[in-house]
């Protein structure tokens, strides 16, 4: 699969009732996304906590997934979803094993996201 590193952020206006917001980029881990609520009037940003304020679905999906809030963001708040790829190298090649094309491609995708 080919990937693009250009789309790394989605923003949505809260309305007090919607709790599900889509992110439209691939993440490899549910910790690879930062979820922020920005108060429009002041510009104050508050980083939300996974499992306390929201849950993540669609990890590993090329088209992204959803952030589901426990409580709907209010009118006057902006939901900001940003890919924050961890700077780790998790791929391990075993000598004389068949070439692991899928994990190799994931490693290259991750490097593209970091770059």
mmCIF file of C-alpha atoms in Angstrom, residues 18-88:
data_model
loop_
_atom_site.group_PDB
_atom_site.id
_atom_site.type_symbol
_atom_site.label_atom_id
_atom_site.label_comp_id
_atom_site.label_asym_id
_atom_site.label_seq_id
_atom_site.Cartn_x
_atom_site.Cartn_y
_atom_site.Cartn_z
ATOM 1 C CA UNK A 18 -22.024 14.563 18.449
ATOM 2 C CA UNK A 19 -19.542 12.228 20.166
ATOM 3 C CA UNK A 20 -17.890 10.493 17.172
ATOM 4 C CA UNK A 21 -15.264 12.270 15.061
ATOM 5 C CA UNK A 22 -13.343 10.727 12.149
ATOM 6 C CA UNK A 23 -9.607 10.892 11.643
ATOM 7 C CA UNK A 24 -8.661 10.363 8.004
ATOM 8 C CA UNK A 25 -5.092 9.133 8.289
ATOM 9 C CA UNK A 26 -3.506 5.820 9.232
ATOM 10 C CA UNK A 27 -2.165 5.234 12.722
ATOM 11 C CA UNK A 28 -0.292 2.116 13.855
ATOM 12 C CA UNK A 29 -1.181 2.353 17.549
ATOM 13 C CA UNK A 30 -3.974 4.056 19.484
ATOM 14 C CA UNK A 31 -1.285 6.186 21.155
ATOM 15 C CA UNK A 32 -0.287 7.607 17.739
ATOM 16 C CA UNK A 33 -3.041 10.212 17.840
ATOM 17 C CA UNK A 34 -3.328 13.317 19.966
ATOM 18 C CA UNK A 35 -6.854 14.437 20.827
ATOM 19 C CA UNK A 36 -7.226 18.089 21.807
ATOM 20 C CA UNK A 37 -10.205 20.252 22.743
ATOM 21 C CA UNK A 38 -9.673 23.925 21.914
ATOM 22 C CA UNK A 39 -11.894 26.559 23.527
ATOM 23 C CA UNK A 40 -12.719 28.880 20.626
ATOM 24 C CA UNK A 41 -13.164 32.034 22.734
ATOM 25 C CA UNK A 42 -9.758 31.844 24.422
ATOM 26 C CA UNK A 43 -7.713 29.503 22.240
ATOM 27 C CA UNK A 44 -6.964 27.359 25.293
ATOM 28 C CA UNK A 45 -6.101 23.794 24.302
ATOM 29 C CA UNK A 46 -6.646 20.802 26.571
ATOM 30 C CA UNK A 47 -5.143 17.434 25.657
ATOM 31 C CA UNK A 48 -7.668 14.672 26.272
ATOM 32 C CA UNK A 49 -6.842 11.348 27.919
ATOM 33 C CA UNK A 50 -7.489 8.036 26.154
ATOM 34 C CA UNK A 51 -9.925 5.762 28.028
ATOM 35 C CA UNK A 52 -10.947 8.676 30.279
ATOM 36 C CA UNK A 53 -12.237 11.168 27.703
ATOM 37 C CA UNK A 54 -12.310 9.128 24.472
ATOM 38 C CA UNK A 55 -11.700 5.791 22.738
ATOM 39 C CA UNK A 56 -10.040 5.034 19.398
ATOM 40 C CA UNK A 57 -11.163 2.737 16.592
ATOM 41 C CA UNK A 58 -9.682 2.005 13.178
ATOM 42 C CA UNK A 59 -6.072 1.491 14.286
ATOM 43 C CA UNK A 60 -4.105 0.192 11.297
ATOM 44 C CA UNK A 61 -6.780 1.094 8.742
ATOM 45 C CA UNK A 62 -5.405 3.008 5.752
ATOM 46 C CA UNK A 63 -8.401 5.361 5.679
ATOM 47 C CA UNK A 64 -8.321 6.119 9.403
ATOM 48 C CA UNK A 65 -10.998 5.565 12.004
ATOM 49 C CA UNK A 66 -12.959 7.299 14.729
ATOM 50 C CA UNK A 67 -12.481 9.011 18.046
ATOM 51 C CA UNK A 68 -15.494 8.501 20.302
ATOM 52 C CA UNK A 69 -15.834 10.904 23.219
ATOM 53 C CA UNK A 70 -17.471 9.918 26.492
ATOM 54 C CA UNK A 71 -19.052 13.392 26.628
ATOM 55 C CA UNK A 72 -19.876 15.366 23.487
ATOM 56 C CA UNK A 73 -17.691 18.454 22.950
ATOM 57 C CA UNK A 74 -19.718 21.601 23.581
ATOM 58 C CA UNK A 75 -20.643 24.425 21.261
ATOM 59 C CA UNK A 76 -17.634 26.762 21.231
ATOM 60 C CA UNK A 77 -15.109 23.915 21.374
ATOM 61 C CA UNK A 78 -13.062 22.598 18.483
ATOM 62 C CA UNK A 79 -11.950 18.966 18.343
ATOM 63 C CA UNK A 80 -8.418 18.674 16.932
ATOM 64 C CA UNK A 81 -7.080 15.224 15.972
ATOM 65 C CA UNK A 82 -3.368 15.077 15.136
ATOM 66 C CA UNK A 83 -1.228 12.098 14.135
ATOM 67 C CA UNK A 84 1.712 11.844 16.561
ATOM 68 C CA UNK A 85 3.766 8.885 15.356
ATOM 69 C CA UNK A 86 6.136 7.536 17.976
ATOM 70 C CA UNK A 87 9.830 7.736 17.081
ATOM 71 C CA UNK A 88 10.581 4.036 17.561
#
